């Protein structure tokens, strides 16, 4: 009954759709059946950040189709806000009932709808989200020679053979230190820029590249220095210049919530010549950290002693990372970076993120700020605080893990309608610029390989067994067919389609570190690689896939069909994760349609197109 009375996704009930800029006039209309006997209705509006509640009466507007019409125009707040709203309806008998997104009931039982109000005066760079991005774990992508670790930070083991398995067992202290390196470097990435271009890559996203004693480099040793195993600042500048010449941009990973304990700032190991916070309270870095008992007890990220947490409110830290004329944010933008991705954005204060964006806009106005958030970022609560990532003054976009969760569930046998509902919720809650610049992905350095997720039937419980596990030919065939469908979904959907290095080559692997193997140069799955390259070319050549509206055609069981439209251009994706053939009929205003994968052509009859999609197959119609 709820959708018959009010549906915020239907313009007959609410306009405009979804999130709105500050000050927008919003029209809401209720359509209760005449038989319900409602005589009066009002909107209850709760602005969370302002702490303001108001009741807005709806005016009676006559009847239509056996329903009463009650309508009102309300004005969104002049400041960014998160609004929760519901309706109170009164019958002629005097009975009061409440209407929320889960139906009608008592006031305490109904769930409010969300209305996001954002600052629309600040622009979002439109380049991120148009073309594909490619995520590189630097140590494992490409090396030009076997490095000598002598003199480098920490105790490093270098694999001589590129194809060796990585270390994964705890050391004698029971710790996994990630101290084995394969020697991937910036020169190796530079060597493969044309390969990345062949995939349609428009943004290269690097996991951390700054000096660190671990292979993942999320425990920064020195923000001012490229890790010497990767190269030099000159190497980075040259790589950025060549990438730019090929039409690609570069995104860096900013790990600003914590440093390494073996860093020039903390210096617990005494590696660096200056005084670190763990060596002296007179250290300029001492105020950056919170010691429970100096020097051995301190706040650390998730309690991991090698990752001492930083107090981001300290002015000296803010100046060093953000606001100083030679701050870390600014200097690497000047060196050639075009974007920053904020690691564990939940751990960073809103004010800190806002200052980063302001500095970026000042230093390089078209630079892009991305946040790592694993949930719906429009209403996220972290450490008991509602976050403001997407209200217009902080991140431009977020890593869209909700897309990955919903897509994976669908590809593993879930219902297409569940995927559609999950994505409509994100589309409704996110400001349009944030929705179109979300980083969509099927896998990252923090998740198992997508091919393994889709193909492996029996996951070994033993870690050593998972380390050596390889799918059977039957498992791999099924995984690859599902991955082709998943890739089509990824490239057709609004947001930035992002490929984790090697997924296009058919790499396998369970959790970290098994998802961080070396790229199999010369042993790639050519069928998958060509599929990803075709999708990259399609994404870059079709304006509808870059900025087009999203229109759902069909979402039921294993079959999902939707289109992206921009002007007269339409691109439709039809996906079938089921085992059997499915017939789908969709609106089509042209005479012909062609599937880019098979080349098959279809004729539209009376503005409708009927296609038959085999099991575990997909089509992209243009």
PDB file of C-alpha atoms in Angstrom, residues 224-504:
ATOM      1  CA  UNK A 224      58.261  13.165   1.052  1.00  0.00           C
ATOM      2  CA  UNK A 225      60.113  10.292  -0.585  1.00  0.00           C
ATOM      3  CA  UNK A 226      59.175   7.683  -3.177  1.00  0.00           C
ATOM      4  CA  UNK A 227      60.183   4.262  -1.889  1.00  0.00           C
ATOM      5  CA  UNK A 228      63.616   3.673  -3.486  1.00  0.00           C
ATOM      6  CA  UNK A 229      62.619   0.185  -4.636  1.00  0.00           C
ATOM      7  CA  UNK A 230      59.940   1.887  -6.746  1.00  0.00           C
ATOM      8  CA  UNK A 231      62.209   4.655  -8.014  1.00  0.00           C
ATOM      9  CA  UNK A 232      62.691   8.358  -7.488  1.00  0.00           C
ATOM     10  CA  UNK A 233      60.627  11.519  -7.621  1.00  0.00           C
ATOM     11  CA  UNK A 234      62.091  12.094 -11.081  1.00  0.00           C
ATOM     12  CA  UNK A 235      60.764   8.667 -12.126  1.00  0.00           C
ATOM     13  CA  UNK A 236      57.342   9.616 -10.802  1.00  0.00           C
ATOM     14  CA  UNK A 237      57.322  12.955 -12.601  1.00  0.00           C
ATOM     15  CA  UNK A 238      58.344  11.303 -15.864  1.00  0.00           C
ATOM     16  CA  UNK A 239      55.668   8.620 -15.468  1.00  0.00           C
ATOM     17  CA  UNK A 240      52.977  11.241 -14.866  1.00  0.00           C
ATOM     18  CA  UNK A 241      54.083  13.267 -17.872  1.00  0.00           C
ATOM     19  CA  UNK A 242      54.005  10.244 -20.174  1.00  0.00           C
ATOM     20  CA  UNK A 243      50.649   9.117 -18.769  1.00  0.00           C
ATOM     21  CA  UNK A 244      49.228  12.591 -19.378  1.00  0.00           C
ATOM     22  CA  UNK A 245      50.502  12.530 -22.953  1.00  0.00           C
ATOM     23  CA  UNK A 246      48.567   9.293 -23.453  1.00  0.00           C
ATOM     24  CA  UNK A 247      45.372  10.780 -22.003  1.00  0.00           C
ATOM     25  CA  UNK A 248      45.685   9.181 -18.557  1.00  0.00           C
ATOM     26  CA  UNK A 249      45.644  10.720 -15.074  1.00  0.00           C
ATOM     27  CA  UNK A 250      47.293   9.509 -11.867  1.00  0.00           C
ATOM     28  CA  UNK A 251      45.706   8.963  -8.453  1.00  0.00           C
ATOM     29  CA  UNK A 252      47.803   8.540  -5.311  1.00  0.00           C
ATOM     30  CA  UNK A 253      46.866   6.757  -2.093  1.00  0.00           C
ATOM     31  CA  UNK A 254      47.019   9.069   0.924  1.00  0.00           C
ATOM     32  CA  UNK A 255      47.443   7.229   4.234  1.00  0.00           C
ATOM     33  CA  UNK A 256      47.039  10.067   6.698  1.00  0.00           C
ATOM     34  CA  UNK A 257      45.352   8.445   9.699  1.00  0.00           C
ATOM     35  CA  UNK A 258      48.487   6.635  10.821  1.00  0.00           C
ATOM     36  CA  UNK A 259      52.154   6.290   9.999  1.00  0.00           C
ATOM     37  CA  UNK A 260      54.571   3.411  10.369  1.00  0.00           C
ATOM     38  CA  UNK A 261      56.312   3.001  13.700  1.00  0.00           C
ATOM     39  CA  UNK A 262      59.469   2.703  11.608  1.00  0.00           C
ATOM     40  CA  UNK A 263      59.076   6.195  10.172  1.00  0.00           C
ATOM     41  CA  UNK A 264      60.962   9.428  10.479  1.00  0.00           C
ATOM     42  CA  UNK A 265      58.009  10.767  12.451  1.00  0.00           C
ATOM     43  CA  UNK A 266      57.715   8.017  15.083  1.00  0.00           C
ATOM     44  CA  UNK A 267      61.147   6.390  14.610  1.00  0.00           C
ATOM     45  CA  UNK A 268      60.643   3.566  17.115  1.00  0.00           C
ATOM     46  CA  UNK A 269      63.450   1.595  15.476  1.00  0.00           C
ATOM     47  CA  UNK A 270      65.892   4.506  15.407  1.00  0.00           C
ATOM     48  CA  UNK A 271      66.305   4.093  11.663  1.00  0.00           C
ATOM     49  CA  UNK A 272      66.090   7.767  10.750  1.00  0.00           C
ATOM     50  CA  UNK A 273      68.727  10.304  11.860  1.00  0.00           C
ATOM     51  CA  UNK A 274      66.327  12.834  13.388  1.00  0.00           C
ATOM     52  CA  UNK A 275      64.395  12.533  16.636  1.00  0.00           C
ATOM     53  CA  UNK A 276      61.048  10.789  16.307  1.00  0.00           C
ATOM     54  CA  UNK A 277      58.140  10.889  18.725  1.00  0.00           C
ATOM     55  CA  UNK A 278      59.164   7.563  20.270  1.00  0.00           C
ATOM     56  CA  UNK A 279      62.663   8.856  21.000  1.00  0.00           C
ATOM     57  CA  UNK A 280      62.073  12.237  22.571  1.00  0.00           C
ATOM     58  CA  UNK A 281      59.228  14.371  23.822  1.00  0.00           C
ATOM     59  CA  UNK A 282      61.139  17.258  22.284  1.00  0.00           C
ATOM     60  CA  UNK A 283      60.633  15.788  18.810  1.00  0.00           C
ATOM     61  CA  UNK A 284      58.593  18.073  16.534  1.00  0.00           C
ATOM     62  CA  UNK A 285      56.486  15.009  15.779  1.00  0.00           C
ATOM     63  CA  UNK A 286      55.699  14.146  19.399  1.00  0.00           C
ATOM     64  CA  UNK A 287      52.412  16.151  19.430  1.00  0.00           C
ATOM     65  CA  UNK A 288      51.185  14.150  16.432  1.00  0.00           C
ATOM     66  CA  UNK A 289      50.709  10.982  18.489  1.00  0.00           C
ATOM     67  CA  UNK A 290      48.726  10.056  21.584  1.00  0.00           C
ATOM     68  CA  UNK A 291      50.824   8.204  24.143  1.00  0.00           C
ATOM     69  CA  UNK A 292      49.138   6.316  26.929  1.00  0.00           C
ATOM     70  CA  UNK A 293      52.543   5.765  28.495  1.00  0.00           C
ATOM     71  CA  UNK A 294      55.518   7.135  26.606  1.00  0.00           C
ATOM     72  CA  UNK A 295      57.212   5.641  24.689  1.00  0.00           C
ATOM     73  CA  UNK A 296      55.849   2.097  24.573  1.00  0.00           C
ATOM     74  CA  UNK A 297      52.067   2.506  24.896  1.00  0.00           C
ATOM     75  CA  UNK A 298      50.236   4.591  22.330  1.00  0.00           C
ATOM     76  CA  UNK A 299      47.067   4.727  20.256  1.00  0.00           C
ATOM     77  CA  UNK A 300      47.404   2.709  17.079  1.00  0.00           C
ATOM     78  CA  UNK A 301      45.171   1.928  14.121  1.00  0.00           C
ATOM     79  CA  UNK A 302      43.045  -1.058  15.164  1.00  0.00           C
ATOM     80  CA  UNK A 303      45.578  -1.650  17.957  1.00  0.00           C
ATOM     81  CA  UNK A 304      48.341  -2.641  15.507  1.00  0.00           C
ATOM     82  CA  UNK A 305      51.575  -1.463  17.130  1.00  0.00           C
ATOM     83  CA  UNK A 306      53.352  -0.947  13.824  1.00  0.00           C
ATOM     84  CA  UNK A 307      50.701   1.619  12.843  1.00  0.00           C
ATOM     85  CA  UNK A 308      50.689   4.410  15.453  1.00  0.00           C
ATOM     86  CA  UNK A 309      47.642   6.633  14.954  1.00  0.00           C
ATOM     87  CA  UNK A 310      48.066  10.321  14.230  1.00  0.00           C
ATOM     88  CA  UNK A 311      46.075  13.111  15.866  1.00  0.00           C
ATOM     89  CA  UNK A 312      44.765  14.858  12.740  1.00  0.00           C
ATOM     90  CA  UNK A 313      43.673  17.949  14.690  1.00  0.00           C
ATOM     91  CA  UNK A 314      47.256  18.963  15.523  1.00  0.00           C
ATOM     92  CA  UNK A 315      48.012  22.167  13.638  1.00  0.00           C
ATOM     93  CA  UNK A 316      51.584  21.146  12.808  1.00  0.00           C
ATOM     94  CA  UNK A 317      50.322  17.909  11.250  1.00  0.00           C
ATOM     95  CA  UNK A 318      47.611  19.734   9.294  1.00  0.00           C
ATOM     96  CA  UNK A 319      50.198  22.182   7.985  1.00  0.00           C
ATOM     97  CA  UNK A 320      52.591  19.376   7.041  1.00  0.00           C
ATOM     98  CA  UNK A 321      50.032  17.237   5.230  1.00  0.00           C
ATOM     99  CA  UNK A 322      47.622  19.870   3.887  1.00  0.00           C
ATOM    100  CA  UNK A 323      47.944  23.577   4.384  1.00  0.00           C
ATOM    101  CA  UNK A 324      51.635  24.468   4.203  1.00  0.00           C
ATOM    102  CA  UNK A 325      52.837  25.853   0.868  1.00  0.00           C
ATOM    103  CA  UNK A 326      54.920  22.695   0.364  1.00  0.00           C
ATOM    104  CA  UNK A 327      52.492  20.308   2.078  1.00  0.00           C
ATOM    105  CA  UNK A 328      52.329  16.655   1.074  1.00  0.00           C
ATOM    106  CA  UNK A 329      48.980  17.151  -0.674  1.00  0.00           C
ATOM    107  CA  UNK A 330      50.290  20.081  -2.675  1.00  0.00           C
ATOM    108  CA  UNK A 331      53.799  18.890  -3.537  1.00  0.00           C
ATOM    109  CA  UNK A 332      52.702  15.622  -5.151  1.00  0.00           C
ATOM    110  CA  UNK A 333      49.984  17.371  -7.140  1.00  0.00           C
ATOM    111  CA  UNK A 334      52.723  19.655  -8.421  1.00  0.00           C
ATOM    112  CA  UNK A 335      54.856  16.598  -9.205  1.00  0.00           C
ATOM    113  CA  UNK A 336      52.156  15.301 -11.547  1.00  0.00           C
ATOM    114  CA  UNK A 337      49.432  13.578  -9.527  1.00  0.00           C
ATOM    115  CA  UNK A 338      45.849  14.449 -10.456  1.00  0.00           C
ATOM    116  CA  UNK A 339      43.930  12.880  -7.579  1.00  0.00           C
ATOM    117  CA  UNK A 340      44.168  11.592  -4.036  1.00  0.00           C
ATOM    118  CA  UNK A 341      42.408   8.589  -2.563  1.00  0.00           C
ATOM    119  CA  UNK A 342      42.017   8.845   1.220  1.00  0.00           C
ATOM    120  CA  UNK A 343      42.744   5.580   2.981  1.00  0.00           C
ATOM    121  CA  UNK A 344      40.327   4.750   5.853  1.00  0.00           C
ATOM    122  CA  UNK A 345      38.351   7.976   5.385  1.00  0.00           C
ATOM    123  CA  UNK A 346      36.134   6.919   8.311  1.00  0.00           C
ATOM    124  CA  UNK A 347      39.108   7.525  10.595  1.00  0.00           C
ATOM    125  CA  UNK A 348      39.692  11.081   9.354  1.00  0.00           C
ATOM    126  CA  UNK A 349      37.776  14.022  10.860  1.00  0.00           C
ATOM    127  CA  UNK A 350      35.364  15.847   8.549  1.00  0.00           C
ATOM    128  CA  UNK A 351      37.321  19.072   9.044  1.00  0.00           C
ATOM    129  CA  UNK A 352      40.538  17.361   7.966  1.00  0.00           C
ATOM    130  CA  UNK A 353      38.952  16.062   4.758  1.00  0.00           C
ATOM    131  CA  UNK A 354      37.384  19.445   4.038  1.00  0.00           C
ATOM    132  CA  UNK A 355      40.788  21.115   4.335  1.00  0.00           C
ATOM    133  CA  UNK A 356      42.326  18.578   1.945  1.00  0.00           C
ATOM    134  CA  UNK A 357      39.703  19.347  -0.682  1.00  0.00           C
ATOM    135  CA  UNK A 358      40.178  23.096  -0.247  1.00  0.00           C
ATOM    136  CA  UNK A 359      43.958  22.767  -0.655  1.00  0.00           C
ATOM    137  CA  UNK A 360      43.531  20.577  -3.727  1.00  0.00           C
ATOM    138  CA  UNK A 361      41.140  23.018  -5.359  1.00  0.00           C
ATOM    139  CA  UNK A 362      43.592  25.818  -4.658  1.00  0.00           C
ATOM    140  CA  UNK A 363      46.614  23.908  -5.945  1.00  0.00           C
ATOM    141  CA  UNK A 364      45.062  22.097  -8.918  1.00  0.00           C
ATOM    142  CA  UNK A 365      41.388  23.034  -9.481  1.00  0.00           C
ATOM    143  CA  UNK A 366      40.552  19.984 -11.581  1.00  0.00           C
ATOM    144  CA  UNK A 367      42.093  17.470  -9.151  1.00  0.00           C
ATOM    145  CA  UNK A 368      39.819  14.800  -7.670  1.00  0.00           C
ATOM    146  CA  UNK A 369      39.381  13.609  -4.066  1.00  0.00           C
ATOM    147  CA  UNK A 370      38.162  10.055  -3.428  1.00  0.00           C
ATOM    148  CA  UNK A 371      37.381   8.510  -0.040  1.00  0.00           C
ATOM    149  CA  UNK A 372      37.606   4.900   1.078  1.00  0.00           C
ATOM    150  CA  UNK A 373      34.200   4.151   2.607  1.00  0.00           C
ATOM    151  CA  UNK A 374      32.737   0.650   2.546  1.00  0.00           C
ATOM    152  CA  UNK A 375      29.068   1.491   3.163  1.00  0.00           C
ATOM    153  CA  UNK A 376      26.479   4.015   1.960  1.00  0.00           C
ATOM    154  CA  UNK A 377      28.529   7.162   2.473  1.00  0.00           C
ATOM    155  CA  UNK A 378      25.542   9.507   2.507  1.00  0.00           C
ATOM    156  CA  UNK A 379      24.387   8.436   5.961  1.00  0.00           C
ATOM    157  CA  UNK A 380      27.466   6.731   7.411  1.00  0.00           C
ATOM    158  CA  UNK A 381      28.022   6.878  11.171  1.00  0.00           C
ATOM    159  CA  UNK A 382      31.643   6.418  12.241  1.00  0.00           C
ATOM    160  CA  UNK A 383      32.722   6.644  15.858  1.00  0.00           C
ATOM    161  CA  UNK A 384      29.244   7.828  16.856  1.00  0.00           C
ATOM    162  CA  UNK A 385      29.314  10.721  14.410  1.00  0.00           C
ATOM    163  CA  UNK A 386      27.239  11.141  11.278  1.00  0.00           C
ATOM    164  CA  UNK A 387      29.682  11.842   8.448  1.00  0.00           C
ATOM    165  CA  UNK A 388      29.460  14.536   5.775  1.00  0.00           C
ATOM    166  CA  UNK A 389      31.625  13.038   3.017  1.00  0.00           C
ATOM    167  CA  UNK A 390      29.193  13.760   0.182  1.00  0.00           C
ATOM    168  CA  UNK A 391      27.528  17.008   1.216  1.00  0.00           C
ATOM    169  CA  UNK A 392      29.647  19.018  -1.210  1.00  0.00           C
ATOM    170  CA  UNK A 393      32.651  20.214   0.776  1.00  0.00           C
ATOM    171  CA  UNK A 394      34.657  17.042   1.408  1.00  0.00           C
ATOM    172  CA  UNK A 395      35.216  14.144  -0.996  1.00  0.00           C
ATOM    173  CA  UNK A 396      34.094  14.378  -4.597  1.00  0.00           C
ATOM    174  CA  UNK A 397      33.283  10.672  -4.609  1.00  0.00           C
ATOM    175  CA  UNK A 398      33.739   7.421  -2.693  1.00  0.00           C
ATOM    176  CA  UNK A 399      34.862   3.877  -3.368  1.00  0.00           C
ATOM    177  CA  UNK A 400      31.543   2.260  -4.198  1.00  0.00           C
ATOM    178  CA  UNK A 401      31.808  -0.941  -2.185  1.00  0.00           C
ATOM    179  CA  UNK A 402      27.988  -1.169  -2.077  1.00  0.00           C
ATOM    180  CA  UNK A 403      28.182  -1.717  -5.850  1.00  0.00           C
ATOM    181  CA  UNK A 404      30.668  -4.557  -5.373  1.00  0.00           C
ATOM    182  CA  UNK A 405      28.578  -6.192  -2.640  1.00  0.00           C
ATOM    183  CA  UNK A 406      25.382  -6.044  -4.699  1.00  0.00           C
ATOM    184  CA  UNK A 407      27.063  -7.093  -7.951  1.00  0.00           C
ATOM    185  CA  UNK A 408      28.835 -10.028  -6.311  1.00  0.00           C
ATOM    186  CA  UNK A 409      25.596 -11.221  -4.717  1.00  0.00           C
ATOM    187  CA  UNK A 410      23.872 -11.062  -8.099  1.00  0.00           C
ATOM    188  CA  UNK A 411      26.707 -12.824  -9.948  1.00  0.00           C
ATOM    189  CA  UNK A 412      26.760 -15.584  -7.327  1.00  0.00           C
ATOM    190  CA  UNK A 413      23.099 -16.407  -7.876  1.00  0.00           C
ATOM    191  CA  UNK A 414      21.214 -13.597  -6.169  1.00  0.00           C
ATOM    192  CA  UNK A 415      18.182 -11.834  -7.575  1.00  0.00           C
ATOM    193  CA  UNK A 416      18.599  -9.032 -10.099  1.00  0.00           C
ATOM    194  CA  UNK A 417      15.876  -7.069  -8.316  1.00  0.00           C
ATOM    195  CA  UNK A 418      18.020  -6.987  -5.175  1.00  0.00           C
ATOM    196  CA  UNK A 419      20.893  -5.472  -7.150  1.00  0.00           C
ATOM    197  CA  UNK A 420      18.551  -2.887  -8.640  1.00  0.00           C
ATOM    198  CA  UNK A 421      17.120  -1.965  -5.231  1.00  0.00           C
ATOM    199  CA  UNK A 422      20.581  -1.611  -3.675  1.00  0.00           C
ATOM    200  CA  UNK A 423      21.769   0.651  -6.478  1.00  0.00           C
ATOM    201  CA  UNK A 424      18.575   2.716  -6.530  1.00  0.00           C
ATOM    202  CA  UNK A 425      19.093   3.394  -2.840  1.00  0.00           C
ATOM    203  CA  UNK A 426      22.602   4.689  -3.559  1.00  0.00           C
ATOM    204  CA  UNK A 427      21.389   6.727  -6.545  1.00  0.00           C
ATOM    205  CA  UNK A 428      18.601   8.230  -4.466  1.00  0.00           C
ATOM    206  CA  UNK A 429      20.857   9.088  -1.513  1.00  0.00           C
ATOM    207  CA  UNK A 430      23.953  10.365  -3.329  1.00  0.00           C
ATOM    208  CA  UNK A 431      24.254  13.775  -5.010  1.00  0.00           C
ATOM    209  CA  UNK A 432      24.362  13.113  -8.772  1.00  0.00           C
ATOM    210  CA  UNK A 433      28.020  14.248  -9.131  1.00  0.00           C
ATOM    211  CA  UNK A 434      29.020  11.773  -6.388  1.00  0.00           C
ATOM    212  CA  UNK A 435      26.947   8.945  -7.886  1.00  0.00           C
ATOM    213  CA  UNK A 436      28.561   9.400 -11.296  1.00  0.00           C
ATOM    214  CA  UNK A 437      32.070   9.635  -9.849  1.00  0.00           C
ATOM    215  CA  UNK A 438      31.909   6.696  -7.463  1.00  0.00           C
ATOM    216  CA  UNK A 439      34.724   4.179  -7.869  1.00  0.00           C
ATOM    217  CA  UNK A 440      32.918   0.997  -8.914  1.00  0.00           C
ATOM    218  CA  UNK A 441      34.894  -2.206  -8.692  1.00  0.00           C
ATOM    219  CA  UNK A 442      34.613  -5.990  -8.494  1.00  0.00           C
ATOM    220  CA  UNK A 443      37.829  -6.412  -6.528  1.00  0.00           C
ATOM    221  CA  UNK A 444      40.594  -4.462  -4.806  1.00  0.00           C
ATOM    222  CA  UNK A 445      43.764  -5.154  -2.811  1.00  0.00           C
ATOM    223  CA  UNK A 446      41.490  -5.661   0.218  1.00  0.00           C
ATOM    224  CA  UNK A 447      39.229  -8.345  -1.297  1.00  0.00           C
ATOM    225  CA  UNK A 448      39.736 -11.819  -2.754  1.00  0.00           C
ATOM    226  CA  UNK A 449      40.236 -11.991  -6.509  1.00  0.00           C
ATOM    227  CA  UNK A 450      36.920 -11.684  -8.308  1.00  0.00           C
ATOM    228  CA  UNK A 451      37.579 -14.709 -10.532  1.00  0.00           C
ATOM    229  CA  UNK A 452      38.163 -16.871  -7.447  1.00  0.00           C
ATOM    230  CA  UNK A 453      35.018 -15.493  -5.800  1.00  0.00           C
ATOM    231  CA  UNK A 454      32.951 -16.422  -8.847  1.00  0.00           C
ATOM    232  CA  UNK A 455      34.515 -19.769  -9.696  1.00  0.00           C
ATOM    233  CA  UNK A 456      35.777 -21.519  -6.557  1.00  0.00           C
ATOM    234  CA  UNK A 457      33.184 -23.926  -5.169  1.00  0.00           C
ATOM    235  CA  UNK A 458      34.956 -25.254  -2.076  1.00  0.00           C
ATOM    236  CA  UNK A 459      37.109 -22.788  -0.154  1.00  0.00           C
ATOM    237  CA  UNK A 460      39.777 -24.613   1.885  1.00  0.00           C
ATOM    238  CA  UNK A 461      39.778 -23.822   5.589  1.00  0.00           C
ATOM    239  CA  UNK A 462      43.545 -24.242   5.862  1.00  0.00           C
ATOM    240  CA  UNK A 463      45.541 -21.128   5.005  1.00  0.00           C
ATOM    241  CA  UNK A 464      48.329 -23.070   3.314  1.00  0.00           C
ATOM    242  CA  UNK A 465      45.769 -24.843   1.155  1.00  0.00           C
ATOM    243  CA  UNK A 466      44.302 -21.476   0.140  1.00  0.00           C
ATOM    244  CA  UNK A 467      47.787 -20.230  -0.718  1.00  0.00           C
ATOM    245  CA  UNK A 468      48.299 -22.981  -3.302  1.00  0.00           C
ATOM    246  CA  UNK A 469      44.690 -23.376  -4.424  1.00  0.00           C
ATOM    247  CA  UNK A 470      43.944 -23.177  -8.119  1.00  0.00           C
ATOM    248  CA  UNK A 471      40.528 -23.717  -9.608  1.00  0.00           C
ATOM    249  CA  UNK A 472      39.698 -26.774 -11.660  1.00  0.00           C
ATOM    250  CA  UNK A 473      39.054 -26.238 -15.398  1.00  0.00           C
ATOM    251  CA  UNK A 474      35.310 -26.508 -14.729  1.00  0.00           C
ATOM    252  CA  UNK A 475      35.435 -23.967 -11.890  1.00  0.00           C
ATOM    253  CA  UNK A 476      37.532 -21.602 -13.938  1.00  0.00           C
ATOM    254  CA  UNK A 477      35.282 -21.821 -16.987  1.00  0.00           C
ATOM    255  CA  UNK A 478      32.228 -20.932 -14.921  1.00  0.00           C
ATOM    256  CA  UNK A 479      34.123 -18.170 -13.105  1.00  0.00           C
ATOM    257  CA  UNK A 480      35.268 -16.652 -16.376  1.00  0.00           C
ATOM    258  CA  UNK A 481      31.762 -16.660 -17.840  1.00  0.00           C
ATOM    259  CA  UNK A 482      30.420 -14.908 -14.767  1.00  0.00           C
ATOM    260  CA  UNK A 483      33.344 -12.467 -14.786  1.00  0.00           C
ATOM    261  CA  UNK A 484      32.524 -11.484 -18.363  1.00  0.00           C
ATOM    262  CA  UNK A 485      28.994 -10.689 -17.204  1.00  0.00           C
ATOM    263  CA  UNK A 486      30.332  -8.824 -14.174  1.00  0.00           C
ATOM    264  CA  UNK A 487      32.698  -6.786 -16.329  1.00  0.00           C
ATOM    265  CA  UNK A 488      29.843  -5.797 -18.645  1.00  0.00           C
ATOM    266  CA  UNK A 489      27.842  -4.671 -15.611  1.00  0.00           C
ATOM    267  CA  UNK A 490      30.851  -2.752 -14.279  1.00  0.00           C
ATOM    268  CA  UNK A 491      31.505  -0.866 -17.517  1.00  0.00           C
ATOM    269  CA  UNK A 492      27.853  -0.167 -18.292  1.00  0.00           C
ATOM    270  CA  UNK A 493      26.908   1.217 -14.885  1.00  0.00           C
ATOM    271  CA  UNK A 494      27.213   4.878 -13.802  1.00  0.00           C
ATOM    272  CA  UNK A 495      30.448   5.563 -11.933  1.00  0.00           C
ATOM    273  CA  UNK A 496      34.093   4.881 -12.653  1.00  0.00           C
ATOM    274  CA  UNK A 497      34.681   1.243 -13.730  1.00  0.00           C
ATOM    275  CA  UNK A 498      37.853   0.230 -11.915  1.00  0.00           C
ATOM    276  CA  UNK A 499      39.904  -2.890 -12.616  1.00  0.00           C
ATOM    277  CA  UNK A 500      42.246  -4.339 -10.008  1.00  0.00           C
ATOM    278  CA  UNK A 501      45.489  -5.169 -11.801  1.00  0.00           C
ATOM    279  CA  UNK A 502      45.457  -8.678 -13.250  1.00  0.00           C
ATOM    280  CA  UNK A 503      41.723  -9.294 -12.991  1.00  0.00           C
ATOM    281  CA  UNK A 504      41.603  -8.748 -16.738  1.00  0.00           C
TER     282      UNK A 504
END
